Amino acid sequence: MSAKLLDGKAVAARVRAEVAQRAAQFAARHGRRPGLAVVQVGEDPASSVYVRNKRRSSLEAGIESFAHDLPANASEPEILAVVHALNRDDRVDGILVQLPLPKGVNADRVMDAVDPLKDVDGFHPVNTGLLAQKRPRLRPCTPFGVIRLAQEYGIALTGLRATVVGASNIVGRPMALELLLARATVTVCHTGTRDLRAEVERAEVLVAAVGKAGFIPGEWVRPGAAVFDVGINRAPAGNLVGDVEFESAAARAGWITPVPGGLGPMTIAMLLSNAVDAANFRAAAKSSA
Ligand code: GUN
């Protein structure tokens, strides 16, 4: 392996320590801790792991955690009622509704119901629009984690050819907007892309967000590239692997994130950072009202 490892676990620990400091400052100034509500509907096993992690990490950073667990058969109006109540609750600065939602629930309508000032996932169209207009407010956690990790390792993104594989609303699209904000030259690949290999081979920065184990062969990776692997997939042997074939990619890349220990911990750290940001934005909005 010639690539340097981008140690998401270590950087996430630093981000969480900063968040804990900022949360304590907020508490000293406002007489309460920042509050983060995490809503889970049903018991998707992967979601349950993430939600437990998010709630535990909140508490460790000095952020109040509000848990709302709804049964898998909760109706859309029931879910919307929980979101509306959290919007009105002054102790709650951030609201996260864990995805995916059960079939039959319109996730767009649920996400759109979250107060944009409490939207710590950065999924609300208002926050997406602000990012698109290069005036970011609350920024989607995984793409923001990629940017932070690049900064921490001194990877200057300006002018680099960056390719994002995957165009989802929660990673691929906001990732492209973040890279554009960082002044990279951005390509987004998706199922309509004609020659994926050629696009990947050009990439000086590669972000893989597909959700398929080993989807990108290591031999496609450009020598010296910075590879950010967002995938967290269960391999047949039971271990977790990314979307990029790790060993062969690491032999060529300049930098690469491990899976696990890359963007997983960064995503949670950026969520906590967003929660404290949201608390501060709301306090500022109130004092100027
Ligand atoms: N499901 C998978 N990733 C995410 C995320 O970043 N936020 C939420 N709310 N759900 C997810």
GROMACS .gro file of N, CA and C in nm, residues 60-205:
model
  438
   60GLU      N    1  -2.226   1.225   2.486
   60GLU     CA    2  -2.084   1.239   2.518
   60GLU      C    3  -2.030   1.377   2.484
   61ALA      N    4  -2.094   1.444   2.388
   61ALA     CA    5  -2.048   1.579   2.350
   61ALA      C    6  -2.120   1.688   2.428
   62GLY      N    7  -2.205   1.650   2.524
   62GLY     CA    8  -2.277   1.750   2.603
   62GLY      C    9  -2.398   1.805   2.530
   63ILE      N   10  -2.455   1.725   2.442
   63ILE     CA   11  -2.577   1.763   2.370
   63ILE      C   12  -2.691   1.678   2.424
   64GLU      N   13  -2.801   1.745   2.459
   64GLU     CA   14  -2.919   1.673   2.509
   64GLU      C   15  -2.976   1.589   2.395
   65SER      N   16  -3.012   1.463   2.425
   65SER     CA   17  -3.065   1.376   2.320
   65SER      C   18  -3.212   1.347   2.346
   66PHE      N   19  -3.295   1.368   2.247
   66PHE     CA   20  -3.438   1.339   2.257
   66PHE      C   21  -3.469   1.224   2.161
   67ALA      N   22  -3.509   1.110   2.218
   67ALA     CA   23  -3.533   0.990   2.136
   67ALA      C   24  -3.681   0.977   2.107
   68HIS      N   25  -3.714   0.957   1.980
   68HIS     CA   26  -3.852   0.930   1.940
   68HIS      C   27  -3.854   0.807   1.852
   69ASP      N   28  -3.899   0.696   1.908
   69ASP     CA   29  -3.905   0.571   1.833
   69ASP      C   30  -4.049   0.538   1.802
   70LEU      N   31  -4.079   0.530   1.675
   70LEU     CA   32  -4.216   0.499   1.632
   70LEU      C   33  -4.220   0.359   1.572
   71PRO      N   34  -4.334   0.292   1.584
   71PRO     CA   35  -4.343   0.157   1.526
   71PRO      C   36  -4.337   0.161   1.373
   72ALA      N   37  -4.299   0.048   1.315
   72ALA     CA   38  -4.282   0.039   1.169
   72ALA      C   39  -4.412   0.072   1.095
   73ASN      N   40  -4.525   0.052   1.161
   73ASN     CA   41  -4.653   0.079   1.093
   73ASN      C   42  -4.707   0.219   1.123
   74ALA      N   43  -4.622   0.307   1.178
   74ALA     CA   44  -4.667   0.445   1.202
   74ALA      C   45  -4.708   0.508   1.070
   75SER      N   46  -4.816   0.585   1.074
   75SER     CA   47  -4.866   0.647   0.950
   75SER      C   48  -4.791   0.778   0.925
   76GLU      N   49  -4.801   0.824   0.800
   76GLU     CA   50  -4.735   0.951   0.767
   76GLU      C   51  -4.787   1.066   0.855
   77PRO      N   52  -4.918   1.079   0.876
   77PRO     CA   53  -4.965   1.187   0.965
   77PRO      C   54  -4.908   1.174   1.108
   78GLU      N   55  -4.891   1.051   1.155
   78GLU     CA   56  -4.833   1.034   1.290
   78GLU      C   57  -4.688   1.082   1.293
   79ILE      N   58  -4.613   1.048   1.189
   79ILE     CA   59  -4.472   1.092   1.183
   79ILE      C   60  -4.466   1.244   1.172
   80LEU      N   61  -4.553   1.299   1.087
   80LEU     CA   62  -4.555   1.445   1.069
   80LEU      C   63  -4.590   1.515   1.201
   81ALA      N   64  -4.679   1.453   1.280
   81ALA     CA   65  -4.718   1.515   1.408
   81ALA      C   66  -4.598   1.521   1.502
   82VAL      N   67  -4.514   1.417   1.500
   82VAL     CA   68  -4.392   1.418   1.584
   82VAL      C   69  -4.299   1.529   1.538
   83VAL      N   70  -4.280   1.540   1.407
   83VAL     CA   71  -4.190   1.644   1.353
   83VAL      C   72  -4.243   1.783   1.390
   84HIS      N   73  -4.373   1.805   1.375
   84HIS     CA   74  -4.430   1.937   1.408
   84HIS      C   75  -4.411   1.970   1.555
   85ALA      N   76  -4.428   1.869   1.641
   85ALA     CA   77  -4.410   1.893   1.785
   85ALA      C   78  -4.264   1.929   1.814
   86LEU      N   79  -4.171   1.861   1.747
   86LEU     CA   80  -4.028   1.891   1.769
   86LEU      C   81  -3.993   2.030   1.714
   87ASN      N   82  -4.056   2.069   1.603
   87ASN     CA   83  -4.034   2.204   1.550
   87ASN      C   84  -4.070   2.310   1.654
   88ARG      N   85  -4.178   2.283   1.731
   88ARG     CA   86  -4.227   2.382   1.828
   88ARG      C   87  -4.150   2.377   1.959
   89ASP      N   88  -4.078   2.266   1.985
   89ASP     CA   89  -4.014   2.245   2.116
   89ASP      C   90  -3.884   2.326   2.125
   90ASP      N   91  -3.881   2.422   2.214
   90ASP     CA   92  -3.767   2.514   2.225
   90ASP      C   93  -3.640   2.448   2.277
   91ARG      N   94  -3.652   2.331   2.339
   91ARG     CA   95  -3.532   2.261   2.387
   91ARG      C   96  -3.461   2.186   2.275
   92VAL      N   97  -3.533   2.174   2.163
   92VAL     CA   98  -3.481   2.095   2.049
   92VAL      C   99  -3.423   2.190   1.944
   93ASP      N  100  -3.292   2.180   1.921
   93ASP     CA  101  -3.226   2.264   1.820
   93ASP      C  102  -3.210   2.191   1.688
   94GLY      N  103  -3.198   2.059   1.695
   94GLY     CA  104  -3.176   1.980   1.574
   94GLY      C  105  -3.273   1.864   1.569
   95ILE      N  106  -3.323   1.836   1.448
   95ILE     CA  107  -3.414   1.722   1.428
   95ILE      C  108  -3.357   1.635   1.317
   96LEU      N  109  -3.342   1.508   1.347
   96LEU     CA  110  -3.295   1.414   1.245
   96LEU      C  111  -3.397   1.300   1.235
   97VAL      N  112  -3.450   1.278   1.118
   97VAL     CA  113  -3.538   1.164   1.094
   97VAL      C  114  -3.455   1.061   1.018
   98GLN      N  115  -3.429   0.947   1.082
   98GLN     CA  116  -3.342   0.847   1.020
   98GLN      C  117  -3.408   0.788   0.896
   99LEU      N  118  -3.332   0.782   0.789
   99LEU     CA  119  -3.377   0.721   0.664
   99LEU      C  120  -3.315   0.582   0.652
  100PRO      N  121  -3.373   0.488   0.583
  100PRO     CA  122  -3.498   0.501   0.508
  100PRO      C  123  -3.621   0.496   0.597
  101LEU      N  124  -3.729   0.558   0.553
  101LEU     CA  125  -3.858   0.547   0.620
  101LEU      C  126  -3.932   0.427   0.560
  102PRO      N  127  -4.025   0.369   0.637
  102PRO     CA  128  -4.097   0.251   0.585
  102PRO      C  129  -4.168   0.282   0.453
  103LYS      N  130  -4.189   0.176   0.375
  103LYS     CA  131  -4.262   0.189   0.247
  103LYS      C  132  -4.399   0.250   0.275
  104GLY      N  133  -4.445   0.332   0.184
  104GLY     CA  134  -4.577   0.391   0.201
  104GLY      C  135  -4.573   0.527   0.267
  105VAL      N  136  -4.455   0.560   0.328
  105VAL     CA  137  -4.439   0.694   0.386
  105VAL      C  138  -4.361   0.778   0.285
  106ASN      N  139  -4.412   0.896   0.255
  106ASN     CA  140  -4.344   0.985   0.161
  106ASN      C  141  -4.233   1.061   0.234
  107ALA      N  142  -4.109   1.015   0.212
  107ALA     CA  143  -3.995   1.073   0.287
  107ALA      C  144  -3.978   1.221   0.254
  108ASP      N  145  -4.004   1.259   0.131
  108ASP     CA  146  -3.990   1.401   0.094
  108ASP      C  147  -4.080   1.488   0.180
  109ARG      N  148  -4.207   1.443   0.195
  109ARG     CA  149  -4.300   1.525   0.274
  109ARG      C  150  -4.254   1.536   0.418
  110VAL      N  151  -4.195   1.425   0.471
  110VAL     CA  152  -4.149   1.427   0.610
  110VAL      C  153  -4.028   1.522   0.623
  111MET      N  154  -3.931   1.509   0.532
  111MET     CA  155  -3.812   1.595   0.541
  111MET      C  156  -3.849   1.742   0.522
  112ASP      N  157  -3.944   1.767   0.431
  112ASP     CA  158  -3.985   1.906   0.405
  112ASP      C  159  -4.053   1.968   0.527
  113ALA      N  160  -4.105   1.883   0.617
  113ALA     CA  161  -4.176   1.934   0.734
  113ALA      C  162  -4.081   1.981   0.843
  114VAL      N  163  -3.954   1.941   0.836
  114VAL     CA  164  -3.857   1.981   0.940
  114VAL      C  165  -3.826   2.130   0.925
  115ASP      N  166  -3.832   2.204   1.033
  115ASP     CA  167  -3.793   2.346   1.033
  115ASP      C  168  -3.650   2.356   0.976
  116PRO      N  169  -3.630   2.434   0.868
  116PRO     CA  170  -3.496   2.442   0.808
  116PRO      C  171  -3.388   2.485   0.906
  117LEU      N  172  -3.425   2.561   1.009
  117LEU     CA  173  -3.325   2.604   1.108
  117LEU      C  174  -3.287   2.490   1.202
  118LYS      N  175  -3.367   2.381   1.202
  118LYS     CA  176  -3.337   2.264   1.287
  118LYS      C  177  -3.290   2.144   1.205
  119ASP      N  178  -3.271   2.165   1.077
  119ASP     CA  179  -3.244   2.056   0.982
  119ASP      C  180  -3.096   2.017   0.985
  120VAL      N  181  -3.057   1.942   1.089
  120VAL     CA  182  -2.915   1.908   1.107
  120VAL      C  183  -2.863   1.809   1.003
  121ASP      N  184  -2.952   1.745   0.927
  121ASP     CA  185  -2.909   1.661   0.815
  121ASP      C  186  -2.877   1.746   0.691
  122GLY      N  187  -2.927   1.868   0.689
  122GLY     CA  188  -2.909   1.953   0.571
  122GLY      C  189  -2.985   1.903   0.450
  123PHE      N  190  -3.093   1.828   0.472
  123PHE     CA  191  -3.168   1.767   0.361
  123PHE      C  192  -3.284   1.854   0.313
  124HIS      N  193  -3.322   1.955   0.392
  124HIS     CA  194  -3.436   2.038   0.352
  124HIS      C  195  -3.401   2.118   0.227
  125PRO      N  196  -3.497   2.131   0.133
  125PRO     CA  197  -3.469   2.206   0.010
  125PRO      C  198  -3.412   2.346   0.035
  126VAL      N  199  -3.449   2.409   0.144
  126VAL     CA  200  -3.393   2.542   0.173
  126VAL      C  201  -3.241   2.531   0.197
  127ASN      N  202  -3.199   2.432   0.272
  127ASN     CA  203  -3.055   2.418   0.300
  127ASN      C  204  -2.980   2.369   0.176
  128THR      N  205  -3.041   2.280   0.099
  128THR     CA  206  -2.981   2.238  -0.028
  128THR      C  207  -2.965   2.359  -0.120
  129GLY      N  208  -3.069   2.442  -0.127
  129GLY     CA  209  -3.065   2.560  -0.213
  129GLY      C  210  -2.958   2.659  -0.169
  130LEU      N  211  -2.945   2.678  -0.038
  130LEU     CA  212  -2.842   2.771   0.012
  130LEU      C  213  -2.703   2.720  -0.024
  131LEU      N  214  -2.682   2.588  -0.012
  131LEU     CA  215  -2.552   2.530  -0.049
  131LEU      C  216  -2.528   2.549  -0.200
  132ALA      N  217  -2.633   2.527  -0.279
  132ALA     CA  218  -2.621   2.543  -0.425
  132ALA      C  219  -2.585   2.687  -0.461
  133GLN      N  220  -2.632   2.782  -0.381
  133GLN     CA  221  -2.605   2.924  -0.407
  133GLN      C  222  -2.479   2.974  -0.337
  134LYS      N  223  -2.394   2.884  -0.297
  134LYS     CA  224  -2.269   2.910  -0.225
  134LYS      C  225  -2.283   3.001  -0.105
  135ARG      N  226  -2.395   2.980  -0.030
  135ARG     CA  227  -2.408   3.043   0.102
  135ARG      C  228  -2.458   2.937   0.200
  136PRO      N  229  -2.370   2.837   0.226
  136PRO     CA  230  -2.412   2.721   0.305
  136PRO      C  231  -2.455   2.760   0.446
  137ARG      N  232  -2.557   2.691   0.497
  137ARG     CA  233  -2.599   2.709   0.636
  137ARG      C  234  -2.582   2.575   0.706
  138LEU      N  235  -2.686   2.488   0.710
  138LEU     CA  236  -2.667   2.355   0.766
  138LEU      C  237  -2.635   2.261   0.650
  139ARG      N  238  -2.521   2.193   0.657
  139ARG     CA  239  -2.466   2.120   0.542
  139ARG      C  240  -2.473   1.970   0.565
  140PRO      N  241  -2.516   1.893   0.462
  140PRO     CA  242  -2.528   1.747   0.478
  140PRO      C  243  -2.400   1.686   0.535
  141CYS      N  244  -2.418   1.597   0.634
  141CYS     CA  245  -2.307   1.556   0.722
  141CYS      C  246  -2.197   1.479   0.650
  142THR      N  247  -2.231   1.386   0.563
  142THR     CA  248  -2.127   1.306   0.499
  142THR      C  249  -2.043   1.390   0.402
  143PRO      N  250  -2.106   1.464   0.311
  143PRO     CA  251  -2.026   1.551   0.224
  143PRO      C  252  -1.942   1.652   0.302
  144PHE      N  253  -1.999   1.710   0.407
  144PHE     CA  254  -1.926   1.806   0.490
  144PHE      C  255  -1.808   1.735   0.557
  145GLY      N  256  -1.828   1.608   0.593
  145GLY     CA  257  -1.720   1.528   0.652
  145GLY      C  258  -1.606   1.504   0.554
  146VAL      N  259  -1.639   1.483   0.427
  146VAL     CA  260  -1.535   1.466   0.324
  146VAL      C  261  -1.451   1.594   0.316
  147ILE      N  262  -1.518   1.709   0.314
  147ILE     CA  263  -1.448   1.837   0.301
  147ILE      C  264  -1.357   1.859   0.423
  148ARG      N  265  -1.409   1.830   0.541
  148ARG     CA  266  -1.332   1.850   0.663
  148ARG      C  267  -1.208   1.759   0.666
  149LEU      N  268  -1.229   1.634   0.624
  149LEU     CA  269  -1.119   1.537   0.622
  149LEU      C  270  -1.011   1.583   0.524
  150ALA      N  271  -1.052   1.631   0.408
  150ALA     CA  272  -0.955   1.682   0.309
  150ALA      C  273  -0.876   1.799   0.370
  151GLN      N  274  -0.947   1.890   0.436
  151GLN     CA  275  -0.880   2.005   0.500
  151GLN      C  276  -0.778   1.960   0.602
  152GLU      N  277  -0.818   1.863   0.686
  152GLU     CA  278  -0.729   1.819   0.794
  152GLU      C  279  -0.600   1.758   0.739
  153TYR      N  280  -0.606   1.700   0.620
  153TYR     CA  281  -0.487   1.639   0.561
  153TYR      C  282  -0.420   1.730   0.460
  154GLY      N  283  -0.463   1.856   0.455
  154GLY     CA  284  -0.398   1.952   0.366
  154GLY      C  285  -0.419   1.922   0.218
  155ILE      N  286  -0.529   1.855   0.184
  155ILE     CA  287  -0.560   1.830   0.043
  155ILE      C  288  -0.637   1.952  -0.010
  156ALA      N  289  -0.567   2.033  -0.090
  156ALA     CA  290  -0.628   2.156  -0.143
  156ALA      C  291  -0.712   2.119  -0.264
  157LEU      N  292  -0.843   2.139  -0.255
  157LEU     CA  293  -0.935   2.089  -0.358
  157LEU      C  294  -0.946   2.183  -0.478
  158THR      N  295  -0.911   2.309  -0.460
  158THR     CA  296  -0.925   2.407  -0.569
  158THR      C  297  -0.855   2.360  -0.695
  159GLY      N  298  -0.929   2.359  -0.804
  159GLY     CA  299  -0.870   2.325  -0.934
  159GLY      C  300  -0.859   2.176  -0.963
  160LEU      N  301  -0.881   2.092  -0.862
  160LEU     CA  302  -0.867   1.948  -0.886
  160LEU      C  303  -0.989   1.894  -0.963
  161ARG      N  304  -0.964   1.791  -1.043
  161ARG     CA  305  -1.075   1.720  -1.109
  161ARG      C  306  -1.136   1.624  -1.007
  162ALA      N  307  -1.259   1.650  -0.969
  162ALA     CA  308  -1.326   1.567  -0.867
  162ALA      C  309  -1.441   1.493  -0.932
  163THR      N  310  -1.448   1.364  -0.907
  163THR     CA  311  -1.556   1.283  -0.961
  163THR      C  312  -1.633   1.219  -0.847
  164VAL      N  313  -1.764   1.236  -0.850
  164VAL     CA  314  -1.852   1.176  -0.751
  164VAL      C  315  -1.926   1.063  -0.820
  165VAL      N  316  -1.920   0.944  -0.763
  165VAL     CA  317  -1.995   0.832  -0.821
  165VAL      C  318  -2.116   0.808  -0.731
  166GLY      N  319  -2.234   0.832  -0.786
  166GLY     CA  320  -2.358   0.827  -0.709
  166GLY      C  321  -2.418   0.966  -0.704
  167ALA      N  322  -2.549   0.975  -0.724
  167ALA     CA  323  -2.613   1.107  -0.734
  167ALA      C  324  -2.735   1.116  -0.643
  168SER      N  325  -2.727   1.052  -0.524
  168SER     CA  326  -2.842   1.055  -0.433
  168SER      C  327  -2.858   1.194  -0.372
  169ASN      N  328  -2.979   1.217  -0.318
  169ASN     CA  329  -3.003   1.344  -0.250
  169ASN      C  330  -2.924   1.356  -0.122
  170ILE      N  331  -2.891   1.242  -0.059
  170ILE     CA  332  -2.826   1.255   0.073
  170ILE      C  333  -2.674   1.255   0.065
  171VAL      N  334  -2.615   1.203  -0.040
  171VAL     CA  335  -2.468   1.210  -0.052
  171VAL      C  336  -2.421   1.267  -0.186
  172GLY      N  337  -2.450   1.201  -0.296
  172GLY     CA  338  -2.388   1.237  -0.425
  172GLY      C  339  -2.412   1.382  -0.464
  173ARG      N  340  -2.538   1.424  -0.463
  173ARG     CA  341  -2.568   1.561  -0.509
  173ARG      C  342  -2.509   1.667  -0.417
  174PRO      N  343  -2.536   1.660  -0.285
  174PRO     CA  344  -2.472   1.762  -0.200
  174PRO      C  345  -2.319   1.754  -0.201
  175MET      N  346  -2.264   1.634  -0.225
  175MET     CA  347  -2.118   1.620  -0.236
  175MET      C  348  -2.068   1.702  -0.354
  176ALA      N  349  -2.139   1.693  -0.467
  176ALA     CA  350  -2.100   1.770  -0.585
  176ALA      C  351  -2.104   1.920  -0.554
  177LEU      N  352  -2.207   1.963  -0.479
  177LEU     CA  353  -2.219   2.106  -0.445
  177LEU      C  354  -2.105   2.149  -0.351
  178GLU      N  355  -2.070   2.062  -0.257
  178GLU     CA  356  -1.958   2.094  -0.166
  178GLU      C  357  -1.827   2.106  -0.243
  179LEU      N  358  -1.803   2.014  -0.335
  179LEU     CA  359  -1.678   2.017  -0.411
  179LEU      C  360  -1.673   2.140  -0.501
  180LEU      N  361  -1.789   2.178  -0.554
  180LEU     CA  362  -1.796   2.299  -0.636
  180LEU      C  363  -1.767   2.422  -0.549
  181LEU      N  364  -1.825   2.423  -0.429
  181LEU     CA  365  -1.799   2.533  -0.335
  181LEU      C  366  -1.649   2.543  -0.303
  182ALA      N  367  -1.584   2.425  -0.298
  182ALA     CA  368  -1.440   2.421  -0.271
  182ALA      C  369  -1.358   2.448  -0.398
  183ARG      N  370  -1.427   2.479  -0.507
  183ARG     CA  371  -1.365   2.520  -0.634
  183ARG      C  372  -1.291   2.408  -0.705
  184ALA      N  373  -1.339   2.284  -0.686
  184ALA     CA  374  -1.294   2.172  -0.769
  184ALA      C  375  -1.372   2.176  -0.901
  185THR      N  376  -1.323   2.102  -1.000
  185THR     CA  377  -1.396   2.084  -1.127
  185THR      C  378  -1.469   1.951  -1.117
  186VAL      N  379  -1.601   1.956  -1.113
  186VAL     CA  380  -1.679   1.843  -1.062
  186VAL      C  381  -1.753   1.766  -1.172
  187THR      N  382  -1.743   1.634  -1.165
  187THR     CA  383  -1.821   1.544  -1.251
  187THR      C  384  -1.905   1.454  -1.160
  188VAL      N  385  -2.030   1.434  -1.195
  188VAL     CA  386  -2.117   1.344  -1.118
  188VAL      C  387  -2.157   1.226  -1.206
  189CYS      N  388  -2.129   1.105  -1.160
  189CYS     CA  389  -2.163   0.984  -1.235
  189CYS      C  390  -2.283   0.914  -1.170
  190HIS      N  391  -2.363   0.849  -1.254
  190HIS     CA  392  -2.485   0.784  -1.206
  190HIS      C  393  -2.518   0.672  -1.304
  191THR      N  394  -2.635   0.612  -1.288
  191THR     CA  395  -2.665   0.495  -1.371
  191THR      C  396  -2.677   0.531  -1.520
  192GLY      N  397  -2.689   0.657  -1.551
  192GLY     CA  398  -2.694   0.698  -1.692
  192GLY      C  399  -2.557   0.726  -1.752
  193THR      N  400  -2.453   0.716  -1.670
  193THR     CA  401  -2.318   0.749  -1.719
  193THR      C  402  -2.270   0.645  -1.820
  194ARG      N  403  -2.217   0.692  -1.933
  194ARG     CA  404  -2.184   0.601  -2.042
  194ARG      C  405  -2.055   0.523  -2.014
  195ASP      N  406  -1.950   0.593  -1.970
  195ASP     CA  407  -1.821   0.526  -1.953
  195ASP      C  408  -1.765   0.559  -1.815
  196LEU      N  409  -1.813   0.484  -1.717
  196LEU     CA  410  -1.776   0.513  -1.578
  196LEU      C  411  -1.625   0.502  -1.558
  197ARG      N  412  -1.568   0.398  -1.617
  197ARG     CA  413  -1.424   0.377  -1.599
  197ARG      C  414  -1.344   0.501  -1.643
  198ALA      N  415  -1.377   0.556  -1.760
  198ALA     CA  416  -1.305   0.673  -1.811
  198ALA      C  417  -1.320   0.791  -1.714
  199GLU      N  418  -1.439   0.807  -1.657
  199GLU     CA  419  -1.462   0.918  -1.563
  199GLU      C  420  -1.379   0.899  -1.437
  200VAL      N  421  -1.377   0.777  -1.385
  200VAL     CA  422  -1.302   0.748  -1.262
  200VAL      C  423  -1.152   0.766  -1.287
  201GLU      N  424  -1.106   0.721  -1.403
  201GLU     CA  425  -0.962   0.729  -1.433
  201GLU      C  426  -0.911   0.873  -1.439
  202ARG      N  427  -1.000   0.966  -1.471
  202ARG     CA  428  -0.961   1.108  -1.476
  202ARG      C  429  -0.955   1.173  -1.338
  203ALA      N  430  -1.016   1.109  -1.238
  203ALA     CA  431  -1.043   1.177  -1.110
  203ALA      C  432  -0.917   1.194  -1.025
  204GLU      N  433  -0.887   1.319  -0.991
  204GLU     CA  434  -0.781   1.346  -0.892
  204GLU      C  435  -0.838   1.334  -0.750
  205VAL      N  436  -0.969   1.359  -0.741
  205VAL     CA  437  -1.042   1.333  -0.617
  205VAL      C  438  -1.158   1.242  -0.655
   0.00000   0.00000   0.00000
